[in-house]
């Protein structure tokens, strides 16, 4: 077994199985404490919530609790391994929510026989939570599942592989293009993958200025073009009038490659076809479409990012979902709308241009980090993410009228320890 494999299995197994547990937030030392926590005292908040459901936010953990829910149909880039196999990833998302934004998580793996059964299950349990993070659900089913749940639930429902990925990709892309001396409006973009993450990333880039006719989306059948009759409605929105048919055709002269597909699908020969200063976001997890080693050995002008934490430029939705939900929960937003997503992307883009504190460099074992080819996007360990991204999201929710609480008194948060500060 490789070192990483052994270490990863050991990490998950020892000293106790899994990565999360439930913690108590109130005293339980005395009989009096127990009579408050449970019978008879617990009847009082029950009566209050029965009278006014909004009081669940005052008397229970609902307002800080997010469900991370999967059906296991697209686990990272590993494919459809079923709901139970998705549990380590869902627990992992819980770890990140808690570590970076103080959000409590129940991970829920649903064994659903159909998208409708999944929707019905999630809808029925949704009242427990302040928000729902859908995860690793394959396209095209994910689009209808998310749409239906947004419509049926009065709390934010957010498919992270779509929007979290799009927000972080857009932030990194704006910076990478600036460094390459290119404009989003002119960029020729190749997107390998036409699923949940790819469709949403291209939609967001298009809404921020990329031209749909400059985007070549590619699935297992090749280029998504207007002559194809096998496209679902989501892919069809990106069908271009073109004679290009293969990934290699599309890469000819391309400025940008975004990989949201699977491992080792971009070859050195393909990369050589791209324009000067090519931007390569090989975001498939755990194994990217091309390794940074091969990309840098092939071209010395490449601006390279992956979804992994062990290389520079980690374009991964970990930079988004903890802070986006933090901001949304703190103003009790009913939804996470486009304005909130764009606010998050711009906050991430701008943070990468600020001087990086010594503690962040130390966490990554480097002497310094500064805006440039090897640092186009903030690091997940940067404590300023909760300050800036959550603040931008909360403000956007207020400005667009989807917040039900005013700007919080403890904002902008200085750190995760500030979350429950009065
Ligand atoms: N870095 C990050 O933050 C994130 C990375 N990802 C990564 O993106 C990838 C896709 O995830 P997601 O969108 O959720 O999954 P989906 O199942 O929704 O989509 C997968 C897409 O990849 C395409 N694909 C797979 N293999 C190939 C191939 N050999 N050639 C061309 N296209 C291929 C599929 O094509 P077809 O439509 O023909 O089946 C499909 O369009 C995963 O590797 C995942 O780890 C996802 C979210 C976040
Ligand atoms: C990062 C992530 O959500 C994924 O690869 O699916
Ligand atoms: Mg995912």
Tab-separated table of C-alpha atoms and ligand atoms in Angstrom:
chain	number	residue	atom	x	y	z
A	1	UNK	CA	0.000	0.000	0.000
A	2	UNK	CA	1.205	3.541	-0.683
A	3	UNK	CA	2.069	5.772	2.297
A	4	UNK	CA	-0.920	8.020	1.606
A	5	UNK	CA	-3.347	5.131	1.308
A	6	UNK	CA	-2.176	3.577	4.587
A	7	UNK	CA	-2.180	6.928	6.362
A	8	UNK	CA	-5.645	7.837	5.042
A	9	UNK	CA	-7.205	4.544	6.141
A	10	UNK	CA	-5.520	4.784	9.551
A	11	UNK	CA	-6.697	8.404	9.927
A	12	UNK	CA	-10.286	7.339	9.331
A	13	UNK	CA	-10.118	4.256	11.571
A	14	UNK	CA	-8.146	5.435	14.628
A	15	UNK	CA	-8.434	6.264	17.500
A	16	UNK	CA	-12.171	5.900	16.840
A	17	UNK	CA	-13.975	5.301	13.547
A	18	UNK	CA	-14.974	8.329	11.462
A	19	UNK	CA	-14.211	12.042	11.708
A	20	UNK	CA	-17.185	13.636	13.479
A	21	UNK	CA	-19.065	13.344	16.745
A	22	UNK	CA	-21.884	15.237	18.436
A	23	UNK	CA	-20.881	17.607	21.218
A	24	UNK	CA	-22.907	19.049	24.093
A	25	UNK	CA	-23.355	22.802	24.320
A	26	UNK	CA	-25.094	23.053	27.724
A	27	UNK	CA	-24.208	21.964	31.267
A	28	UNK	CA	-25.278	18.415	32.215
A	29	UNK	CA	-23.532	17.951	35.570
A	30	UNK	CA	-26.507	18.044	37.927
A	31	UNK	CA	-30.049	16.717	38.260
A	32	UNK	CA	-31.223	20.294	37.804
A	33	UNK	CA	-29.324	20.535	34.490
A	34	UNK	CA	-31.003	17.335	33.304
A	35	UNK	CA	-34.426	18.588	34.322
A	36	UNK	CA	-33.799	21.605	32.080
A	37	UNK	CA	-32.249	19.668	29.192
A	38	UNK	CA	-34.894	16.984	29.155
A	39	UNK	CA	-38.131	16.243	31.011
A	40	UNK	CA	-39.729	18.291	32.429
A	41	UNK	CA	-37.911	21.455	31.212
A	42	UNK	CA	-37.741	20.470	27.561
A	43	UNK	CA	-41.538	20.787	27.377
A	44	UNK	CA	-41.234	24.566	27.560
A	45	UNK	CA	-39.398	25.085	24.232
A	46	UNK	CA	-41.631	22.404	22.707
A	47	UNK	CA	-44.712	24.463	23.603
A	48	UNK	CA	-43.075	27.648	22.350
A	49	UNK	CA	-42.104	26.137	18.997
A	50	UNK	CA	-45.544	24.570	18.680
A	51	UNK	CA	-46.934	28.068	19.044
A	52	UNK	CA	-44.389	29.757	16.746
A	53	UNK	CA	-42.142	27.595	14.494
A	54	UNK	CA	-39.638	30.467	14.107
A	55	UNK	CA	-38.680	29.902	17.738
A	56	UNK	CA	-36.921	26.689	16.681
A	57	UNK	CA	-34.088	29.043	15.745
A	58	UNK	CA	-34.008	30.340	19.328
A	59	UNK	CA	-34.375	27.118	21.273
A	60	UNK	CA	-32.695	24.448	19.105
A	61	UNK	CA	-29.551	24.042	17.028
A	62	UNK	CA	-31.497	24.419	13.758
A	63	UNK	CA	-30.015	27.807	12.839
A	64	UNK	CA	-26.429	26.554	12.856
A	65	UNK	CA	-27.110	23.078	11.474
A	66	UNK	CA	-26.579	22.100	7.854
A	67	UNK	CA	-27.433	18.732	6.324
A	68	UNK	CA	-24.796	17.439	3.926
A	69	UNK	CA	-26.811	15.033	1.821
A	70	UNK	CA	-25.783	12.650	-0.943
A	71	UNK	CA	-27.121	9.728	-2.922
A	72	UNK	CA	-23.576	8.692	-3.791
A	73	UNK	CA	-24.083	8.842	-7.558
A	74	UNK	CA	-20.998	11.005	-8.337
A	75	UNK	CA	-18.580	10.674	-5.429
A	76	UNK	CA	-15.712	13.055	-6.220
A	77	UNK	CA	-14.398	11.751	-9.570
A	78	UNK	CA	-14.828	8.139	-8.417
A	79	UNK	CA	-18.290	7.742	-9.920
A	80	UNK	CA	-21.449	6.049	-8.664
A	81	UNK	CA	-20.324	3.946	-5.715
A	82	UNK	CA	-23.593	4.270	-3.827
A	83	UNK	CA	-24.724	6.253	-0.793
A	84	UNK	CA	-22.828	4.378	1.919
A	85	UNK	CA	-19.479	4.790	0.134
A	86	UNK	CA	-20.110	8.526	0.022
A	87	UNK	CA	-20.170	8.762	3.839
A	88	UNK	CA	-16.433	9.525	4.306
A	89	UNK	CA	-16.766	12.461	1.906
A	90	UNK	CA	-19.929	13.736	3.599
A	91	UNK	CA	-18.272	13.449	7.025
A	92	UNK	CA	-15.301	15.246	5.472
A	93	UNK	CA	-17.524	18.111	4.334
A	94	UNK	CA	-18.800	18.212	7.921
A	95	UNK	CA	-15.245	18.535	9.184
A	96	UNK	CA	-14.604	21.467	6.843
A	97	UNK	CA	-17.886	23.214	7.699
A	98	UNK	CA	-17.060	23.015	11.401
A	99	UNK	CA	-13.318	23.720	11.220
A	100	UNK	CA	-13.548	26.721	8.919
A	101	UNK	CA	-16.939	28.239	9.708
A	102	UNK	CA	-18.257	26.769	12.974
A	103	UNK	CA	-21.253	25.240	11.182
A	104	UNK	CA	-22.623	21.997	12.648
A	105	UNK	CA	-23.368	19.215	10.194
A	106	UNK	CA	-25.350	16.017	10.070
A	107	UNK	CA	-24.198	13.947	7.125
A	108	UNK	CA	-27.064	12.045	5.535
A	109	UNK	CA	-26.653	9.344	2.916
A	110	UNK	CA	-29.897	8.508	1.131
A	111	UNK	CA	-30.550	5.165	-0.528
A	112	UNK	CA	-33.146	6.430	-2.985
A	113	UNK	CA	-34.565	4.413	-5.867
A	114	UNK	CA	-35.290	7.536	-7.943
A	115	UNK	CA	-34.661	11.295	-7.967
A	116	UNK	CA	-38.274	11.780	-6.816
A	117	UNK	CA	-37.732	9.449	-3.841
A	118	UNK	CA	-34.587	11.428	-2.964
A	119	UNK	CA	-36.468	14.729	-3.213
A	120	UNK	CA	-39.304	13.421	-1.031
A	121	UNK	CA	-36.887	12.139	1.611
A	122	UNK	CA	-34.934	15.382	1.798
A	123	UNK	CA	-38.075	17.495	1.836
A	124	UNK	CA	-39.484	15.521	4.775
A	125	UNK	CA	-36.395	16.001	6.952
A	126	UNK	CA	-35.598	19.543	5.845
A	127	UNK	CA	-37.292	21.245	8.821
A	128	UNK	CA	-34.525	19.910	11.064
A	129	UNK	CA	-31.936	22.127	9.428
A	130	UNK	CA	-30.955	25.729	8.796
A	131	UNK	CA	-29.645	24.796	5.351
A	132	UNK	CA	-29.101	21.887	2.974
A	133	UNK	CA	-25.856	21.196	1.151
A	134	UNK	CA	-26.461	18.651	-1.599
A	135	UNK	CA	-23.282	16.781	-2.519
A	136	UNK	CA	-21.953	14.385	-5.128
A	137	UNK	CA	-25.209	13.820	-6.997
A	138	UNK	CA	-24.671	13.181	-10.681
A	139	UNK	CA	-25.962	15.196	-13.601
A	140	UNK	CA	-28.484	15.614	-15.033
A	141	UNK	CA	-30.585	14.402	-12.048
A	142	UNK	CA	-28.873	16.920	-9.719
A	143	UNK	CA	-30.391	19.878	-11.568
A	144	UNK	CA	-34.003	18.778	-11.134
A	145	UNK	CA	-33.373	17.607	-7.563
A	146	UNK	CA	-31.952	20.980	-6.571
A	147	UNK	CA	-34.665	22.929	-8.397
A	148	UNK	CA	-37.464	20.968	-6.725
A	149	UNK	CA	-35.939	21.251	-3.254
A	150	UNK	CA	-35.316	25.000	-3.569
A	151	UNK	CA	-38.961	25.354	-4.504
A	152	UNK	CA	-40.246	23.154	-1.687
A	153	UNK	CA	-37.980	24.201	1.209
A	154	UNK	CA	-37.882	27.565	2.964
A	155	UNK	CA	-34.193	27.219	3.882
A	156	UNK	CA	-31.163	27.574	1.585
A	157	UNK	CA	-30.605	24.500	-0.614
A	158	UNK	CA	-27.272	24.537	-2.429
A	159	UNK	CA	-25.726	21.840	-4.579
A	160	UNK	CA	-22.103	22.398	-3.740
A	161	UNK	CA	-20.617	20.555	-6.731
A	162	UNK	CA	-22.497	22.981	-8.928
A	163	UNK	CA	-22.311	26.337	-7.219
A	164	UNK	CA	-19.468	25.993	-4.722
A	165	UNK	CA	-17.232	24.766	-7.524
A	166	UNK	CA	-18.408	27.482	-9.909
A	167	UNK	CA	-17.786	30.255	-7.392
A	168	UNK	CA	-14.247	29.119	-6.601
A	169	UNK	CA	-13.450	28.404	-10.253
A	170	UNK	CA	-14.645	31.871	-11.263
A	171	UNK	CA	-12.516	33.525	-8.575
A	172	UNK	CA	-9.383	31.625	-9.598
A	173	UNK	CA	-10.110	32.123	-13.285
A	174	UNK	CA	-10.439	35.902	-13.037
A	175	UNK	CA	-7.060	36.046	-11.301
A	176	UNK	CA	-5.384	33.563	-13.638
A	177	UNK	CA	-6.597	35.506	-16.668
A	178	UNK	CA	-5.308	38.745	-15.183
A	179	UNK	CA	-1.888	37.176	-14.634
A	180	UNK	CA	-1.913	35.741	-18.176
A	181	UNK	CA	-2.846	39.178	-19.552
A	182	UNK	CA	-6.144	37.897	-20.995
A	183	UNK	CA	-9.810	38.859	-20.692
A	184	UNK	CA	-12.698	36.539	-19.845
A	185	UNK	CA	-14.692	38.130	-22.681
A	186	UNK	CA	-12.106	36.950	-25.244
A	187	UNK	CA	-10.969	33.682	-23.674
A	188	UNK	CA	-11.357	30.454	-25.647
A	189	UNK	CA	-12.404	27.932	-23.014
A	190	UNK	CA	-12.332	24.150	-23.176
A	191	UNK	CA	-14.405	22.472	-20.467
A	192	UNK	CA	-13.818	18.741	-20.160
A	193	UNK	CA	-16.902	17.337	-18.456
A	194	UNK	CA	-20.529	18.317	-18.962
A	195	UNK	CA	-21.954	17.314	-15.602
A	196	UNK	CA	-22.976	19.039	-12.379
A	197	UNK	CA	-19.756	20.969	-11.818
A	198	UNK	CA	-18.957	21.690	-15.466
A	199	UNK	CA	-22.388	23.028	-16.437
A	200	UNK	CA	-22.551	25.275	-13.390
A	201	UNK	CA	-18.980	26.553	-13.807
A	202	UNK	CA	-19.586	27.473	-17.425
A	203	UNK	CA	-22.927	29.104	-16.566
A	204	UNK	CA	-21.268	31.309	-13.948
A	205	UNK	CA	-18.325	32.212	-16.199
A	206	UNK	CA	-20.819	33.095	-18.947
A	207	UNK	CA	-22.803	35.279	-16.551
A	208	UNK	CA	-19.561	37.054	-15.649
A	209	UNK	CA	-18.591	37.797	-19.248
A	210	UNK	CA	-17.332	34.657	-21.030
A	211	UNK	CA	-18.894	34.176	-24.478
A	212	UNK	CA	-20.863	30.939	-24.831
A	213	UNK	CA	-19.648	30.668	-28.437
A	214	UNK	CA	-16.062	30.638	-27.099
A	215	UNK	CA	-16.780	27.666	-24.809
A	216	UNK	CA	-16.200	24.113	-26.028
A	217	UNK	CA	-17.782	21.664	-23.638
A	218	UNK	CA	-16.796	18.028	-23.967
A	219	UNK	CA	-18.417	14.866	-22.621
A	220	UNK	CA	-17.669	11.187	-23.185
A	221	UNK	CA	-18.973	11.482	-26.771
A	222	UNK	CA	-16.709	14.426	-27.627
A	223	UNK	CA	-17.448	18.090	-28.287
A	224	UNK	CA	-20.956	19.233	-27.384
A	225	UNK	CA	-22.013	20.702	-30.738
A	226	UNK	CA	-25.254	21.753	-32.366
A	227	UNK	CA	-25.368	18.691	-34.661
A	228	UNK	CA	-25.771	16.253	-31.768
A	229	UNK	CA	-29.135	14.689	-31.023
A	230	UNK	CA	-28.127	13.025	-27.732
A	231	UNK	CA	-27.822	16.163	-25.576
A	232	UNK	CA	-29.884	16.811	-22.483
A	233	UNK	CA	-31.241	20.356	-22.082
A	234	UNK	CA	-28.332	21.399	-19.819
A	235	UNK	CA	-25.654	20.360	-22.288
A	236	UNK	CA	-27.693	21.726	-25.208
A	237	UNK	CA	-27.354	25.238	-23.769
A	238	UNK	CA	-23.614	24.942	-24.525
A	239	UNK	CA	-23.876	23.315	-27.945
A	240	UNK	CA	-21.713	25.288	-30.367
A	241	UNK	CA	-21.882	25.501	-34.137
A	242	UNK	CA	-18.468	24.005	-34.873
A	243	UNK	CA	-16.648	21.378	-36.868
A	244	UNK	CA	-14.498	20.487	-33.830
A	245	UNK	CA	-15.279	16.990	-32.586
A	246	UNK	CA	-12.543	15.878	-30.175
A	247	UNK	CA	-10.750	17.240	-27.128
A	248	UNK	CA	-7.620	17.715	-29.235
A	249	UNK	CA	-9.604	19.688	-31.838
A	250	UNK	CA	-11.000	21.946	-29.131
A	251	UNK	CA	-7.619	22.495	-27.451
A	252	UNK	CA	-6.097	24.034	-30.607
A	253	UNK	CA	-5.309	27.633	-29.608
A	254	UNK	CA	-7.431	27.485	-26.419
A	255	UNK	CA	-6.607	29.905	-23.594
A	256	UNK	CA	-8.246	27.911	-20.809
A	257	UNK	CA	-8.789	24.259	-19.935
A	258	UNK	CA	-11.222	23.468	-17.107
A	259	UNK	CA	-11.300	19.790	-16.171
A	260	UNK	CA	-14.359	18.567	-14.244
A	261	UNK	CA	-14.383	15.027	-15.534
A	262	UNK	CA	-11.930	12.309	-14.489
A	263	UNK	CA	-8.273	11.382	-14.050
A	264	UNK	CA	-5.498	11.751	-16.637
A	265	UNK	CA	-7.664	12.830	-19.570
A	266	UNK	CA	-5.482	15.758	-20.705
A	267	UNK	CA	-2.283	14.608	-22.416
A	268	UNK	CA	0.989	16.483	-22.836
A	269	UNK	CA	0.237	16.636	-26.589
A	270	UNK	CA	-3.129	18.213	-25.857
A	271	UNK	CA	-1.572	20.816	-23.581
A	272	UNK	CA	0.972	21.684	-26.282
A	273	UNK	CA	-1.897	22.674	-28.582
A	274	UNK	CA	-3.047	25.458	-26.292
A	275	UNK	CA	-2.252	29.174	-26.738
A	276	UNK	CA	0.578	30.990	-24.915
A	277	UNK	CA	0.211	31.231	-21.118
A	278	UNK	CA	-2.407	28.480	-21.007
A	279	UNK	CA	-4.576	28.258	-17.903
A	280	UNK	CA	-5.193	24.687	-16.787
A	281	UNK	CA	-7.645	23.972	-13.962
A	282	UNK	CA	-7.480	20.182	-13.625
A	283	UNK	CA	-10.093	19.922	-10.891
A	284	UNK	CA	-11.048	16.255	-10.893
A	285	UNK	CA	-10.627	14.669	-7.453
A	286	UNK	CA	-8.657	12.942	-6.235
A	287	UNK	CA	-6.703	12.565	-9.482
A	288	UNK	CA	-6.589	15.566	-11.812
A	289	UNK	CA	-7.004	15.510	-15.599
A	290	UNK	CA	-3.248	16.180	-15.835
A	291	UNK	CA	-0.693	16.155	-13.032
A	292	UNK	CA	1.073	19.438	-12.259
A	293	UNK	CA	4.381	17.580	-12.779
A	294	UNK	CA	3.471	16.636	-16.349
A	295	UNK	CA	1.931	20.026	-17.106
A	296	UNK	CA	4.999	21.956	-15.923
A	297	UNK	CA	7.356	19.533	-17.675
A	298	UNK	CA	5.395	20.070	-20.899
A	299	UNK	CA	5.148	23.853	-20.820
A	300	UNK	CA	6.916	26.467	-18.731
A	301	UNK	CA	4.222	29.078	-19.384
A	302	UNK	CA	1.296	27.107	-17.899
A	303	UNK	CA	-0.773	28.518	-15.025
A	304	UNK	CA	-1.797	25.371	-13.226
A	305	UNK	CA	-4.423	24.578	-10.587
A	306	UNK	CA	-5.900	21.361	-9.230
A	307	UNK	CA	-8.621	20.449	-6.736
A	308	UNK	CA	-6.034	19.009	-4.335
A	309	UNK	CA	-4.507	20.480	-1.208
A	310	UNK	CA	-1.005	19.125	-1.858
A	311	UNK	CA	-0.191	21.392	-4.833
A	312	UNK	CA	-0.236	25.199	-5.240
A	313	UNK	CA	-3.520	26.775	-6.447
A	314	UNK	CA	-6.187	24.554	-4.950
A	315	UNK	CA	-9.383	25.303	-6.856
A	316	UNK	CA	-11.784	23.413	-4.645
A	317	UNK	CA	-15.211	24.168	-3.283
A	318	UNK	CA	-13.794	24.028	0.269
A	319	UNK	CA	-13.067	27.737	-0.290
A	320	UNK	CA	-16.762	28.352	-0.795
A	321	UNK	CA	-19.365	26.280	1.031
A	322	UNK	CA	-18.295	26.844	4.676
A	323	UNK	CA	-18.230	30.621	4.328
A	324	UNK	CA	-21.228	30.911	2.019
A	325	UNK	CA	-23.446	28.949	4.410
A	326	UNK	CA	-22.020	30.900	7.373
A	327	UNK	CA	-23.100	34.180	5.786
A	328	UNK	CA	-26.458	32.801	4.667
A	329	UNK	CA	-27.263	31.286	8.094
A	330	UNK	CA	-26.270	34.408	9.986
A	331	UNK	CA	-28.771	36.602	8.146
A	332	UNK	CA	-31.193	33.655	7.879
A	333	UNK	CA	-31.355	33.939	4.106
A	334	UNK	CA	-34.235	32.033	2.528
A	335	UNK	CA	-32.109	31.092	-0.487
A	336	UNK	CA	-28.563	31.444	-1.807
A	337	UNK	CA	-29.123	33.575	-4.886
A	338	UNK	CA	-26.905	34.565	-7.831
A	339	UNK	CA	-25.894	37.844	-6.221
A	340	UNK	CA	-24.662	36.004	-3.126
A	341	UNK	CA	-22.680	33.594	-5.306
A	342	UNK	CA	-21.041	36.395	-7.292
A	343	UNK	CA	-20.287	38.311	-4.080
A	344	UNK	CA	-18.493	35.210	-2.762
A	345	UNK	CA	-16.515	34.803	-5.991
A	346	UNK	CA	-15.390	38.426	-5.994
A	347	UNK	CA	-14.435	38.301	-2.311
A	348	UNK	CA	-12.282	35.239	-2.999
A	349	UNK	CA	-10.726	36.875	-6.057
A	350	UNK	CA	-9.839	40.002	-4.102
A	351	UNK	CA	-8.490	38.181	-1.050
A	352	UNK	CA	-5.821	36.506	-3.203
A	353	UNK	CA	-4.367	39.959	-3.914
A	354	UNK	CA	-3.858	40.923	-0.269
A	355	UNK	CA	-0.573	40.273	1.575
A	356	UNK	CA	-0.622	36.792	3.103
A	357	UNK	CA	-0.186	36.543	6.911
A	358	UNK	CA	2.771	34.567	8.276
A	359	UNK	CA	0.468	32.015	9.967
A	360	UNK	CA	-0.989	31.037	6.590
A	361	UNK	CA	2.481	30.593	5.068
A	362	UNK	CA	3.511	28.538	8.104
A	363	UNK	CA	0.469	26.249	7.724
A	364	UNK	CA	1.633	25.476	4.187
A	365	UNK	CA	5.310	25.269	5.130
A	366	UNK	CA	6.428	28.076	2.806
A	367	UNK	CA	8.308	31.303	3.570
A	368	UNK	CA	5.966	33.542	1.626
A	369	UNK	CA	2.993	33.611	-0.711
A	370	UNK	CA	2.085	36.434	-3.021
A	371	UNK	CA	-0.342	36.989	-5.868
A	372	UNK	CA	1.057	35.350	-9.002
A	373	UNK	CA	1.200	32.129	-11.014
A	374	UNK	CA	1.642	29.934	-7.952
A	375	UNK	CA	-0.910	31.800	-5.848
A	376	UNK	CA	-4.056	32.717	-7.763
A	377	UNK	CA	-6.553	31.838	-5.028
A	378	UNK	CA	-6.536	32.030	-1.210
A	379	UNK	CA	-5.564	29.041	0.899
A	380	UNK	CA	-8.307	27.240	2.864
A	381	UNK	CA	-6.377	27.790	6.121
A	382	UNK	CA	-6.604	31.577	5.692
A	383	UNK	CA	-8.662	32.868	8.638
A	384	UNK	CA	-9.658	35.939	6.620
A	385	UNK	CA	-12.000	33.800	4.498
A	386	UNK	CA	-14.671	33.786	7.187
A	387	UNK	CA	-14.240	37.529	7.632
A	388	UNK	CA	-14.486	38.510	3.991
A	389	UNK	CA	-16.484	35.831	2.198
A	390	UNK	CA	-19.194	35.375	4.842
A	391	UNK	CA	-19.501	39.148	5.128
A	392	UNK	CA	-19.871	39.589	1.363
A	393	UNK	CA	-22.512	36.849	1.214
A	394	UNK	CA	-24.489	38.238	4.163
A	395	UNK	CA	-24.434	41.750	2.685
A	396	UNK	CA	-25.552	40.478	-0.734
A	397	UNK	CA	-28.429	38.583	0.898
A	398	UNK	CA	-29.535	41.735	2.717
A	399	UNK	CA	-29.192	43.919	-0.383
A	400	UNK	CA	-31.234	41.526	-2.519
A	401	UNK	CA	-34.013	41.132	0.045
A	402	UNK	CA	-33.616	37.410	0.802
A	403	UNK	CA	-32.279	37.909	4.351
A	404	UNK	CA	-34.777	37.736	7.190
A	405	UNK	CA	-32.396	39.102	9.834
A	406	UNK	CA	-30.423	42.374	9.793
A	407	UNK	CA	-26.642	42.623	9.399
A	408	UNK	CA	-25.323	40.685	12.424
A	409	UNK	CA	-23.845	42.624	15.358
A	410	UNK	CA	-20.800	40.300	15.457
A	411	UNK	CA	-19.948	40.892	11.757
A	412	UNK	CA	-17.497	40.940	10.133
A	413	UNK	CA	-16.387	37.818	12.004
A	414	UNK	CA	-12.727	37.902	13.033
A	415	UNK	CA	-12.514	34.147	13.318
A	416	UNK	CA	-14.560	31.016	13.764
A	417	UNK	CA	-14.456	31.641	17.539
A	418	UNK	CA	-16.557	34.768	16.969
A	419	UNK	CA	-19.565	32.898	15.598
A	420	UNK	CA	-21.532	32.870	18.850
A	421	UNK	CA	-20.006	36.085	20.257
A	422	UNK	CA	-22.673	38.523	21.396
B	1	LIG	N1	-12.297	20.783	-7.407
B	1	LIG	C1	-13.552	20.853	-7.016
B	1	LIG	O1	-13.917	21.678	-6.169
B	1	LIG	C2	-14.565	19.942	-7.591
B	1	LIG	C3	-14.226	18.964	-8.472
B	1	LIG	N2	-15.182	18.162	-9.006
B	1	LIG	C4	-14.744	17.098	-9.893
B	1	LIG	O2	-15.423	17.185	-11.127
B	1	LIG	C5	-15.649	15.882	-11.628
B	1	LIG	C6	-17.111	15.736	-12.050
B	1	LIG	O3	-17.959	15.845	-10.928
B	1	LIG	P1	-19.533	16.088	-11.119
B	1	LIG	O4	-19.766	17.176	-12.082
B	1	LIG	O5	-20.078	16.188	-9.757
B	1	LIG	O6	-19.979	14.679	-11.763
B	1	LIG	P2	-21.067	14.356	-12.897
B	1	LIG	O7	-21.236	12.885	-12.838
B	1	LIG	O8	-22.251	15.217	-12.772
B	1	LIG	O9	-20.326	14.740	-14.252
B	1	LIG	C7	-19.214	14.055	-14.755
B	1	LIG	C8	-18.950	14.558	-16.151
B	1	LIG	O10	-17.657	14.135	-16.546
B	1	LIG	C9	-17.766	13.626	-17.859
B	1	LIG	N3	-16.721	12.624	-18.100
B	1	LIG	C10	-16.368	11.581	-17.333
B	1	LIG	N4	-15.392	10.877	-17.918
B	1	LIG	C11	-15.131	11.486	-19.099
B	1	LIG	C12	-14.257	11.243	-20.166
B	1	LIG	N5	-13.434	10.175	-20.152
B	1	LIG	N6	-14.246	12.096	-21.213
B	1	LIG	C13	-15.089	13.145	-21.245
B	1	LIG	N7	-15.945	13.434	-20.256
B	1	LIG	C14	-15.975	12.611	-19.199
B	1	LIG	C15	-19.155	12.991	-17.937
B	1	LIG	O11	-19.527	12.852	-19.288
B	1	LIG	P3	-20.987	12.288	-19.740
B	1	LIG	O12	-21.936	13.461	-19.526
B	1	LIG	O13	-20.812	11.924	-21.161
B	1	LIG	O14	-21.284	11.125	-18.837
B	1	LIG	C16	-19.966	14.033	-17.183
B	1	LIG	O15	-20.388	15.072	-18.021
B	1	LIG	C17	-15.189	14.915	-10.541
B	1	LIG	O16	-13.907	14.467	-10.859
B	1	LIG	C18	-15.117	15.756	-9.299
B	1	LIG	O17	-14.122	15.336	-8.389
B	1	LIG	C19	-16.514	18.304	-8.699
B	1	LIG	C20	-16.897	19.267	-7.822
B	1	LIG	C21	-15.943	20.121	-7.151
B	2	LIG	C1	-14.526	18.725	-4.115
B	2	LIG	C2	-15.756	18.045	-4.496
B	2	LIG	O1	-16.833	18.405	-4.040
B	2	LIG	C3	-15.689	16.971	-5.453
B	2	LIG	O2	-14.635	16.678	-5.997
B	2	LIG	O3	-16.758	16.364	-5.710
B	3	LIG	MG1	-18.405	16.990	-4.381
